[in-house]
PDB file of C-alpha atoms in Angstrom:
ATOM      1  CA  UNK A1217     126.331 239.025 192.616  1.00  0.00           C
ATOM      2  CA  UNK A1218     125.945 239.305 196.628  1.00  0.00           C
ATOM      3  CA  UNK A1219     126.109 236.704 198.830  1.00  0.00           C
ATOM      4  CA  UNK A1220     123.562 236.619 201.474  1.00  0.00           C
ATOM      5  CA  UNK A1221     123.346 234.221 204.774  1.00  0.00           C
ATOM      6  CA  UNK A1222     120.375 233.732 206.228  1.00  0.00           C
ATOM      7  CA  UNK A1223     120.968 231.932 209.977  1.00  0.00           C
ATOM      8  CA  UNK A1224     118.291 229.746 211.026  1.00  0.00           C
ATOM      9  CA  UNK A1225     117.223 228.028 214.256  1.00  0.00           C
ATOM     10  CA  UNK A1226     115.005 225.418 216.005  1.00  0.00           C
ATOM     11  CA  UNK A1227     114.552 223.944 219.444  1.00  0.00           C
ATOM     12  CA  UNK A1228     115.846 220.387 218.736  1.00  0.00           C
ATOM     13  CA  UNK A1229     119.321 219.286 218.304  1.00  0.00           C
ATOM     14  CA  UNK A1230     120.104 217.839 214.846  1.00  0.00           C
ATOM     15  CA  UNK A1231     121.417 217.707 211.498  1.00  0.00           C
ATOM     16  CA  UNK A1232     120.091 219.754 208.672  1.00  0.00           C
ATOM     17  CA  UNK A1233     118.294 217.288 205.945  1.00  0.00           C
ATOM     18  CA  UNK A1234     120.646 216.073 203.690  1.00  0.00           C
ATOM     19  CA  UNK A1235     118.588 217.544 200.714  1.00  0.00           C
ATOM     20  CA  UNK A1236     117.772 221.136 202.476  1.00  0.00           C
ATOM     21  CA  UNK A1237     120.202 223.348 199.715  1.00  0.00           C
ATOM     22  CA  UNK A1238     118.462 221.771 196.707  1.00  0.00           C
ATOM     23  CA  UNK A1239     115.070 222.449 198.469  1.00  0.00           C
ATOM     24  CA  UNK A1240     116.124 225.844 199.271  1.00  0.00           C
ATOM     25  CA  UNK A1241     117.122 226.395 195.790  1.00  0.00           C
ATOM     26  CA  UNK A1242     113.947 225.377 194.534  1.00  0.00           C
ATOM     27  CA  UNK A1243     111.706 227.686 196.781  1.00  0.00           C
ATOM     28  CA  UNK A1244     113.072 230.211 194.533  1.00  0.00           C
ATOM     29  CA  UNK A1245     110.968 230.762 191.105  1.00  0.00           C
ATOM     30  CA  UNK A1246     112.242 231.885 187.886  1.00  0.00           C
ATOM     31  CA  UNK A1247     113.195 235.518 187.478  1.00  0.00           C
ATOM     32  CA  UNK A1248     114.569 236.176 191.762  1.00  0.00           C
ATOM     33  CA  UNK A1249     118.067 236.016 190.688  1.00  0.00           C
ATOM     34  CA  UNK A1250     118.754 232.715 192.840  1.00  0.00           C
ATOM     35  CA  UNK A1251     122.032 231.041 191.509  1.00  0.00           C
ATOM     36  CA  UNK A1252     123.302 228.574 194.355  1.00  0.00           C
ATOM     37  CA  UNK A1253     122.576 227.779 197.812  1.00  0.00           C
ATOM     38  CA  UNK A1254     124.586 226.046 200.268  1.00  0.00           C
ATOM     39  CA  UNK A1255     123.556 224.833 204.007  1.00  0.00           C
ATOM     40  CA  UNK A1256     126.621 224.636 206.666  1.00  0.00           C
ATOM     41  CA  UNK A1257     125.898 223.273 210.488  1.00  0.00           C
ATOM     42  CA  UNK A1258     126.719 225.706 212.868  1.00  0.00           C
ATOM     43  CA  UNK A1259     125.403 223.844 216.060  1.00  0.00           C
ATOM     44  CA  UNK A1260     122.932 220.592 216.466  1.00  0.00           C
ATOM     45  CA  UNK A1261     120.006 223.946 216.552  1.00  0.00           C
ATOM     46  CA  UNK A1262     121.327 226.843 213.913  1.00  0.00           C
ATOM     47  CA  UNK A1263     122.446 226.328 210.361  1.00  0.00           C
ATOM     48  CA  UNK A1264     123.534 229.065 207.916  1.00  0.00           C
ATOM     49  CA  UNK A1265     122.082 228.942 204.778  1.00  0.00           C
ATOM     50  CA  UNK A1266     124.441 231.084 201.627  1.00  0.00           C
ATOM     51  CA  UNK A1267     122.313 232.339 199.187  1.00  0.00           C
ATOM     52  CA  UNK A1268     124.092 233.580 195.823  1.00  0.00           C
ATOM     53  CA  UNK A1269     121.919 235.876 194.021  1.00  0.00           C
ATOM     54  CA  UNK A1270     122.365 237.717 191.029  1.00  0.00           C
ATOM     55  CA  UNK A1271     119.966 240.886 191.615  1.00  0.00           C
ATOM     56  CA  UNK A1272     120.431 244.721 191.098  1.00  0.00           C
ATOM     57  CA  UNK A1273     120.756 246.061 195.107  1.00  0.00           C
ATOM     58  CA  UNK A1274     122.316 244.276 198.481  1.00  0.00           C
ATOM     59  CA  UNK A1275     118.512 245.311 199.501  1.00  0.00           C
ATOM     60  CA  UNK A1276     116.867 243.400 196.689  1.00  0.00           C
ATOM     61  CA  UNK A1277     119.158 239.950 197.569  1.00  0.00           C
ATOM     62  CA  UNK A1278     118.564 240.669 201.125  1.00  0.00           C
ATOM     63  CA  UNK A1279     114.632 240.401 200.555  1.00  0.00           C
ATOM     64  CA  UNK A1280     114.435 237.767 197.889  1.00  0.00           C
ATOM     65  CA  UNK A1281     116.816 235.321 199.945  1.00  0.00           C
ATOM     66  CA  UNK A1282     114.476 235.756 202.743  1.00  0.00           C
ATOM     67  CA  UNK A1283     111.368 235.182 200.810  1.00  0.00           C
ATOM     68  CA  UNK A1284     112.869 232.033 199.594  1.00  0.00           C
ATOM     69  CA  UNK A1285     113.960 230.703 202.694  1.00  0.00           C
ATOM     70  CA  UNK A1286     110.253 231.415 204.037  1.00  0.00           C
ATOM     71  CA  UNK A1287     109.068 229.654 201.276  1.00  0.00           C
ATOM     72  CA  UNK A1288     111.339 226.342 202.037  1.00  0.00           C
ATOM     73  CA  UNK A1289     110.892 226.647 205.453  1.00  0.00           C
ATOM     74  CA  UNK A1290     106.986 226.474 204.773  1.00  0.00           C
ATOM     75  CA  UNK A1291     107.140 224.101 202.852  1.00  0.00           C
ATOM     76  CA  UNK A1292     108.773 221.769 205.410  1.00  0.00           C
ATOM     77  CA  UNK A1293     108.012 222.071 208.544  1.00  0.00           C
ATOM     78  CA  UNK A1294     109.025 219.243 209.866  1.00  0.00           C
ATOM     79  CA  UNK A1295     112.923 220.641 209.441  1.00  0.00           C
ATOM     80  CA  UNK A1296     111.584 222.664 212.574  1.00  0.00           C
ATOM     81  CA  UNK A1297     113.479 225.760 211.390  1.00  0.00           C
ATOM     82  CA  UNK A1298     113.083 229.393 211.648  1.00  0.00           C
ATOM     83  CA  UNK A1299     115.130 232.046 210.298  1.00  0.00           C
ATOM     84  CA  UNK A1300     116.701 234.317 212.944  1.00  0.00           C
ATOM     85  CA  UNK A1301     118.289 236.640 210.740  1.00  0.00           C
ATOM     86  CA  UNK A1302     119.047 237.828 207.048  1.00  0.00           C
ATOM     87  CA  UNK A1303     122.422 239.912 205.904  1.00  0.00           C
ATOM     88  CA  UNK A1304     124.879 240.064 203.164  1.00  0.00           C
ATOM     89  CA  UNK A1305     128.311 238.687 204.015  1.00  0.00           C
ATOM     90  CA  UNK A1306     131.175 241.142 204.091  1.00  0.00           C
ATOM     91  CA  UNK A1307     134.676 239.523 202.406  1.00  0.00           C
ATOM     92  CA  UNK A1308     137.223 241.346 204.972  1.00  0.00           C
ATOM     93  CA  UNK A1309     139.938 239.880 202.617  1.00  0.00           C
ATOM     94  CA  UNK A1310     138.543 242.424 199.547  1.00  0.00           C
ATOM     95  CA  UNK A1311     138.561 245.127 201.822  1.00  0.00           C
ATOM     96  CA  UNK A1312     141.595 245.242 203.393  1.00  0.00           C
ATOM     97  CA  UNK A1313     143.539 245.533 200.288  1.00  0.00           C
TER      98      UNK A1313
END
């Protein structure tokens, strides 16, 4: 299981649509490994978006939550998003034991 955030921007201040994790979530289609998404406000212009995937390589979560964030973000333009950048999260609690 990785967990993967993908940071996303637009030129307008705001907050994300209510419904933007379920729509996230269902960008993804059957088989991408895509078990929960989650949307946190970083600023009235960025947004995280935390992708769980269950996939066989970091690289393979890295591309797939990517592609499904494209897709969402396609979908809806009028969020006025764009994703900035795409990386698996490291849990610094795990690794300093």
């Amino acid at each position: 299981m990785y967990l993967i955030h993908v940071r996303l921007c637009r030129l307008v201040d705001g907050e994300p649509d209510q419904e933007m994790a379920r729509e996230i979530l269902a960008a993804a289609v059957p088989g991408e490994g895509v078990e929960h998404a989650t949307v946190h406000r970083l600023s009235g212009r960025e947004a995280v978006v935390g992708l769980f995937l269950r996939v066989e390589s970091l690289v393979a979560a890295e591309k797939t939550a990517a592609a499904v964030c494209a897709r969402a973000l396609n979908r809806h333009p009028a969020w006025g998003f764009v994703a900035v950048s795409c990386d698996a999260v490291l849990v610094w609690s795990f690794l300093e034991r």
